[in-house]
Coordinates of C-alpha atoms and ligand atoms in Angstrom, one line a residue:
X1 CA 0.0 0.0 0.0
X2 CA 1.4 3.3 -1.0
X3 CA 1.3 6.4 1.2
X4 CA -0.4 9.7 0.2
X5 CA 0.7 13.2 1.2
X6 CA -0.2 16.8 0.5
X7 CA 2.2 18.1 -2.2
X8 CA 0.7 21.5 -2.8
X9 CA -2.4 23.6 -1.7
X10 CA -4.3 26.7 -2.8
X11 CA -7.5 28.5 -2.0
X12 CA -9.8 31.1 -3.4
X13 CA -12.5 33.3 -1.9
X14 CA -14.8 35.7 -3.7
X15 CA -14.2 39.5 -3.4
X16 CA -17.5 40.7 -1.9
X17 CA -17.0 41.1 1.8
X18 CA -20.0 41.2 4.2
X19 CA -19.4 42.4 7.8
X20 CA -21.8 41.7 10.7
X21 CA -22.9 45.3 10.7
X22 CA -23.8 45.0 7.0
X23 CA -26.7 42.7 8.0
X24 CA -28.1 45.4 10.3
X25 CA -27.8 47.9 7.5
X26 CA -29.7 45.5 5.3
X27 CA -32.6 45.7 7.8
X28 CA -32.1 42.4 9.7
X29 CA -32.7 42.5 13.4
X30 CA -29.2 41.3 14.5
X31 CA -25.9 42.7 15.8
X32 CA -22.2 42.3 15.6
X33 CA -22.2 41.4 19.3
X34 CA -24.8 38.6 18.9
X35 CA -23.1 37.1 15.9
X36 CA -19.6 37.2 17.3
X37 CA -20.7 35.8 20.7
X38 CA -22.7 32.9 19.3
X39 CA -20.6 32.0 16.3
X40 CA -17.2 33.7 16.3
X41 CA -17.9 35.0 12.8
X42 CA -17.0 38.7 12.0
X43 CA -17.0 38.7 8.1
X44 CA -17.7 36.4 5.2
X45 CA -17.1 36.6 1.5
X46 CA -20.0 36.1 -1.0
X47 CA -19.9 35.1 -4.6
X48 CA -21.4 37.5 -7.2
X49 CA -23.7 36.2 -10.0
X50 CA -20.7 35.4 -12.2
X51 CA -18.8 33.5 -9.6
X52 CA -19.6 29.8 -8.9
X53 CA -18.2 27.0 -6.8
X54 CA -16.5 25.8 -10.1
X55 CA -14.8 29.2 -10.8
X56 CA -13.6 29.4 -7.2
X57 CA -12.5 25.7 -7.4
X58 CA -10.6 26.5 -10.6
X59 CA -8.7 29.4 -9.0
X60 CA -7.8 27.3 -6.0
X61 CA -6.8 24.3 -8.1
X62 CA -4.4 26.4 -10.3
X63 CA -2.6 27.6 -7.2
X64 CA -2.4 24.0 -5.7
X65 CA -1.0 22.6 -8.9
X66 CA 1.6 25.4 -9.1
X67 CA 2.5 25.1 -5.4
X68 CA 2.9 21.3 -5.9
X69 CA 5.5 22.1 -8.7
X70 CA 3.6 19.9 -11.1
X71 CA 2.3 20.6 -14.6
X72 CA -1.3 20.0 -15.7
X73 CA -0.3 16.8 -17.5
X74 CA 0.8 15.1 -14.3
X75 CA -2.7 15.2 -12.7
X76 CA -4.2 11.7 -12.7
X77 CA -7.7 12.4 -11.3
X78 CA -10.0 15.1 -10.1
X79 CA -12.3 14.8 -7.1
X80 CA -14.4 17.8 -6.2
X81 CA -16.4 17.9 -3.0
X82 CA -19.3 20.2 -3.3
X83 CA -23.0 20.4 -2.6
X84 CA -23.5 23.6 -4.5
X85 CA -22.1 22.8 -8.0
X86 CA -22.2 25.2 -10.9
X87 CA -24.7 23.0 -12.8
X88 CA -27.5 21.7 -10.5
X89 CA -27.3 18.2 -11.9
X90 CA -24.5 17.8 -14.5
X91 CA -21.8 18.1 -15.8
X92 CA -20.0 17.8 -12.5
X93 CA -17.7 20.6 -11.2
X94 CA -14.9 18.0 -11.5
X95 CA -15.5 17.7 -15.3
X96 CA -15.7 21.5 -15.6
X97 CA -12.3 21.6 -13.9
X98 CA -10.8 18.9 -16.1
X99 CA -11.7 20.9 -19.1
X100 CA -11.0 24.4 -17.8
X101 CA -7.6 23.4 -16.5
X102 CA -6.9 21.5 -19.7
X103 CA -6.0 18.3 -17.9
X104 CA -5.7 14.9 -19.7
X105 CA -8.9 12.8 -20.0
X106 CA -8.5 11.6 -16.4
X107 CA -11.3 10.3 -14.1
X108 CA -13.2 13.3 -12.7
X109 CA -16.1 13.2 -10.3
X110 CA -18.0 15.2 -7.6
X111 CA -18.6 13.9 -4.2
X112 CA -21.4 15.1 -1.9
X113 CA -20.9 15.1 1.9
X114 CA -21.8 18.7 2.7
X115 CA -19.4 20.3 5.2
X116 CA -17.6 16.9 5.6
X117 CA -16.9 16.9 1.8
X118 CA -13.1 17.4 2.2
X119 CA -12.7 14.6 4.7
X120 CA -14.6 12.3 2.3
X121 CA -12.7 13.5 -0.8
X122 CA -9.3 13.2 0.9
X123 CA -10.0 9.7 2.2
X124 CA -11.4 8.7 -1.2
X125 CA -8.3 10.1 -3.1
X126 CA -5.9 8.3 -0.7
X127 CA -7.5 4.9 -1.7
X128 CA -6.5 5.5 -5.4
X129 CA -3.0 6.4 -4.3
X130 CA -2.7 3.4 -2.0
X131 CA -3.5 1.0 -4.8
X132 CA -1.2 2.7 -7.3
X133 CA -4.1 3.6 -9.5
X134 CA -3.1 7.3 -9.4
X135 CA 0.0 9.3 -8.4
X136 CA -1.2 12.9 -8.2
X137 CA -4.9 13.7 -7.5
X138 CA -6.4 17.1 -7.5
X139 CA -8.7 17.1 -4.5
X140 CA -10.9 20.3 -4.4
X141 CA -13.6 21.3 -2.0
X142 CA -15.7 24.2 -3.1
X143 CA -19.1 25.7 -2.0
X144 CA -21.2 28.7 -2.6
X145 CA -23.9 28.2 0.0
X146 CA -24.7 31.9 0.0
X147 CA -26.8 31.0 -3.1
X148 CA -28.9 28.7 -0.9
X149 CA -29.7 30.9 2.1
X150 CA -32.8 32.9 2.8
X151 CA -31.3 36.4 3.2
X152 CA -34.2 37.3 5.5
X153 CA -33.5 34.5 7.9
X154 CA -31.1 35.9 10.4
X155 CA -30.4 32.5 12.0
X156 CA -29.0 31.2 8.8
X157 CA -27.6 33.9 6.5
X158 CA -25.1 35.2 9.0
X159 CA -23.4 31.8 9.2
X160 CA -22.2 31.0 5.7
X161 CA -19.5 32.3 3.4
X162 CA -18.3 31.1 0.0
X163 CA -14.8 29.7 -0.9
X164 CA -12.7 26.9 -2.3
X165 CA -9.7 25.0 -1.1
X166 CA -7.6 22.6 -3.2
X167 CA -4.7 20.2 -2.6
X168 CA -2.6 18.0 -4.8
X169 CA -2.6 14.6 -3.0
X170 CA 0.5 12.7 -4.2
X171 CA 2.2 9.4 -3.6
X172 CA 5.0 9.9 -1.1
X173 CA 7.8 7.8 0.4
X174 CA 7.1 9.5 3.7
X175 CA 4.4 8.6 6.2
X176 CA 1.7 11.1 4.9
X177 CA -1.9 10.3 5.7
X178 CA -1.8 7.7 8.5
X179 CA -5.5 7.6 9.6
X180 CA -8.8 8.2 7.9
X181 CA -12.3 7.3 9.2
X182 CA -15.6 8.4 7.8
X183 CA -19.0 8.3 9.5
X184 CA -22.7 9.0 8.7
X185 CA -26.0 9.0 10.4
X186 CA -28.8 9.8 8.0
X187 CA -31.3 9.7 10.9
X188 CA -30.2 13.3 11.6
X189 CA -30.8 14.4 8.0
X190 CA -33.6 16.8 8.8
X191 CA -31.7 19.0 11.3
X192 CA -29.7 20.6 8.5
X193 CA -31.2 20.3 5.0
X194 CA -32.4 21.9 1.8
X195 CA -36.0 20.6 1.7
X196 CA -37.2 19.6 -1.8
X197 CA -40.4 21.6 -1.5
X198 CA -38.7 25.0 -0.9
X199 CA -38.7 27.4 -3.8
X200 CA -36.1 28.8 -4.3
X201 CA -34.2 26.0 -2.6
X202 CA -32.7 27.2 0.7
X203 CA -31.1 25.8 3.9
X204 CA -33.3 25.0 6.9
X205 CA -31.6 24.2 10.1
X206 CA -32.2 23.4 13.8
X207 CA -29.1 25.1 15.1
X208 CA -29.3 23.7 18.6
X209 CA -29.7 20.1 17.3
X210 CA -26.8 20.6 14.9
X211 CA -24.6 21.9 17.6
X212 CA -25.4 18.9 19.9
X213 CA -25.1 16.2 17.2
X214 CA -21.7 17.7 16.0
X215 CA -20.2 17.8 19.4
X216 CA -21.6 14.4 20.6
X217 CA -20.2 12.6 17.5
X218 CA -17.0 14.4 16.7
X219 CA -15.5 14.1 20.2
X220 CA -15.6 10.2 20.3
X221 CA -14.4 10.1 16.7
X222 CA -11.4 12.2 17.5
X223 CA -10.7 10.2 20.7
X224 CA -10.8 7.0 18.6
X225 CA -8.3 8.6 16.1
X226 CA -5.9 9.7 18.9
X227 CA -6.0 6.2 20.4
X228 CA -5.5 4.4 17.1
X229 CA -2.6 6.7 16.0
X230 CA -1.1 6.8 19.5
X231 CA -1.0 10.6 19.6
X232 CA -2.5 13.0 22.1
X233 CA -4.0 16.5 22.0
X234 CA -0.6 17.7 23.4
X235 CA 1.6 15.7 21.0
X236 CA -0.1 16.6 17.7
X237 CA 1.1 19.8 16.0
X238 CA -2.1 21.2 14.5
X239 CA -5.8 20.7 14.7
X240 CA -7.9 21.7 11.8
X241 CA -11.7 21.4 12.5
X242 CA -14.5 22.3 10.1
X243 CA -15.2 26.0 10.8
X244 CA -18.9 26.0 11.6
X245 CA -19.0 27.8 14.9
X246 CA -16.2 28.8 17.3
X247 CA -18.1 27.5 20.3
X248 CA -18.4 24.0 18.7
X249 CA -14.6 24.1 17.9
X250 CA -13.7 25.2 21.4
X251 CA -15.9 22.6 23.1
X252 CA -14.4 19.8 20.9
X253 CA -10.8 20.9 21.4
X254 CA -11.2 21.3 25.1
X255 CA -12.9 17.9 25.6
X256 CA -10.2 16.0 23.6
X257 CA -7.3 17.9 25.3
X258 CA -6.0 20.0 22.3
X259 CA -4.5 23.3 23.4
X260 CA -6.0 26.4 21.9
X261 CA -2.8 27.5 20.2
X262 CA -2.8 24.3 18.1
X263 CA -6.2 25.0 16.5
X264 CA -6.1 26.6 13.1
X265 CA -9.0 29.0 12.5
X266 CA -10.4 31.0 9.6
X267 CA -14.0 31.2 10.8
X268 CA -13.8 34.9 12.0
X269 CA -12.9 36.2 8.6
X270 CA -14.5 33.6 6.3
X271 CA -17.6 32.3 8.2
X272 CA -18.6 28.7 7.4
X273 CA -17.3 27.9 4.0
X274 CA -18.7 24.4 4.1
X275 CA -16.6 21.7 2.5
X276 CA -13.9 24.3 1.7
X277 CA -13.1 25.3 5.3
X278 CA -10.5 22.7 6.1
X279 CA -8.5 22.9 2.8
X280 CA -8.6 26.7 2.9
X281 CA -7.0 26.5 6.4
X282 CA -4.4 24.0 5.0
X283 CA -3.6 26.3 2.1
X284 CA -3.4 29.4 4.4
X285 CA -1.1 27.7 6.8
X286 CA 1.1 26.3 4.0
X287 CA 1.3 29.8 2.5
X288 CA 2.4 31.5 5.7
X289 CA 5.0 28.8 6.4
X290 CA 3.2 27.4 9.5
X291 CA 3.6 23.8 8.6
X292 CA 7.0 22.1 8.9
X293 CA 7.9 18.7 7.5
X294 CA 6.8 16.0 10.0
X295 CA 4.1 18.1 11.6
X296 CA 1.2 16.0 12.7
X297 CA -2.1 17.4 11.6
X298 CA -5.5 16.2 12.8
X299 CA -8.5 17.2 10.7
X300 CA -12.2 16.8 11.7
X301 CA -15.0 17.5 9.2
X302 CA -18.7 17.4 10.1
X303 CA -21.9 18.5 8.5
X304 CA -25.2 17.8 7.0
X305 CA -26.2 14.2 6.3
X306 CA -25.3 13.9 9.2
X307 CA -21.7 13.2 8.2
X308 CA -18.3 13.4 9.9
X309 CA -14.8 12.2 9.3
X310 CA -11.3 12.3 10.9
X311 CA -8.0 12.3 9.1
X312 CA -4.5 12.4 10.6
X313 CA -1.7 13.5 8.3
X314 CA 2.1 14.1 8.5
X315 CA 3.1 17.2 6.6
X316 CA 5.5 16.2 3.8
Ligands
COA401 N1 -29.1 37.8 15.4 C1 -29.8 38.0 16.5 N2 -30.6 37.1 17.0 C2 -30.7 35.9 16.4 C3 -29.9 35.6 15.3 C4 -29.1 36.6 14.8 N3 -28.4 36.4 13.7 N4 -30.2 34.3 14.9 C5 -31.1 33.8 15.8 N5 -31.4 34.8 16.7 C6 -32.3 34.7 17.8 C7 -33.4 33.6 17.7 O1 -34.4 34.1 16.9 C8 -33.8 33.4 19.1 O2 -34.7 34.4 19.5 P1 -35.9 34.1 20.4 O3 -35.3 33.6 21.7 O4 -36.6 35.4 20.5 O5 -36.7 33.0 19.7 C9 -32.5 33.6 19.9 O6 -31.6 34.3 19.0 C10 -31.8 32.3 20.3 O7 -31.8 31.5 19.2 P2 -31.2 30.1 19.2 O8 -31.4 29.4 17.9 O9 -31.7 29.3 20.4 O10 -29.6 30.5 19.4 P3 -28.4 29.6 19.6 O11 -27.7 30.0 20.9 O12 -28.7 28.1 19.4 O13 -27.5 30.0 18.4 C11 -26.7 29.2 16.3 C12 -27.9 29.8 17.1 C13 -27.2 29.0 14.9 C14 -25.6 30.2 16.3 C15 -26.2 27.9 17.0 O14 -27.3 27.1 17.3 C16 -25.3 27.2 16.1 O15 -24.2 27.7 15.8 N6 -25.6 25.9 15.8 C17 -24.7 25.1 14.9 C18 -24.9 25.6 13.5 C19 -23.9 25.1 12.6 O16 -22.8 24.9 12.9 N7 -24.3 24.7 11.4 C20 -23.5 24.3 10.3 C21 -23.0 22.9 10.6 S1 -21.9 22.3 9.4

């Protein structure tokens, strides 16, 4: 079995910035104090009508391939995690990327696991590397959930921002990805969903239930990962949780014994960028030189479905 590591990363966010105060100016009964205290979010970036999850994915992917030091002909597969693709049904974002990046006629497919999308895509990509079926896989996570929120619903619209994160996952002689485990419980599908009878389609959420289900499931999943990989909250180098709510993140980190300074965050600036939040954090940390070879990184994705997944990776 061959090992998979991250060879390059990139991210893209749209240009339109919305601050918490902007919501009050738009006539919503809310405040910067409420949003910051309950969620940790200060700003988010929103796609305009010409920007889609595929255009953001393309920008992120170009940077990831460049940072990996590869050329477009060396990419063997495209996996795009998204629940807000440019075309509602088909073609997939991954096929749009294959064409727009002028890649070879490689396998390309989208994967739907909501905010856990990157955990699912990373884990899936690693299987193709492990078997030797692919050497370099473009794994992209991209969402524009701002296109699926009711802008009059203050409990939803303040939470989400748009963005894309991409990595090139490559075969490596070093340890790389050492642990991946994915989970789901469709019995919680209704607590965070886009109901089929809503026109236009928009997100409906029971925030308190989502909070509880996330915390109750992610904590034991991380404990299992720490036990299996024989690392501790103290011994790992970085923790990258899905950026849904600062209070969820703090509760999880505290319960599993991960010190605050090891937690990588982008939620204050970007809001909840859904599947993209973890790879954006990876790309930001790589760009600023935070990661050193051999760093142990624990990632925890969670989101609608309900889905969640844990990955442990050594930076290569
Ligand atoms: N500004 C001001 N007040 C708001 C508000 C806003 N943006 N959004 C909701 N409220 C109000 C509610 O209407 C409610 O008012 P009421 O008491 O008069 O009915 C009050 O605040 C409390 O609402 P509640 O939903 O109980 O708040 P909460 O403490 O549960 O916080 C969330 C709401 C959404 C921030 C919180 O539940 C949460 O973050 N859940 C997880 C969501 C998530 O992570 N989703 C993505 C998962 S991938």
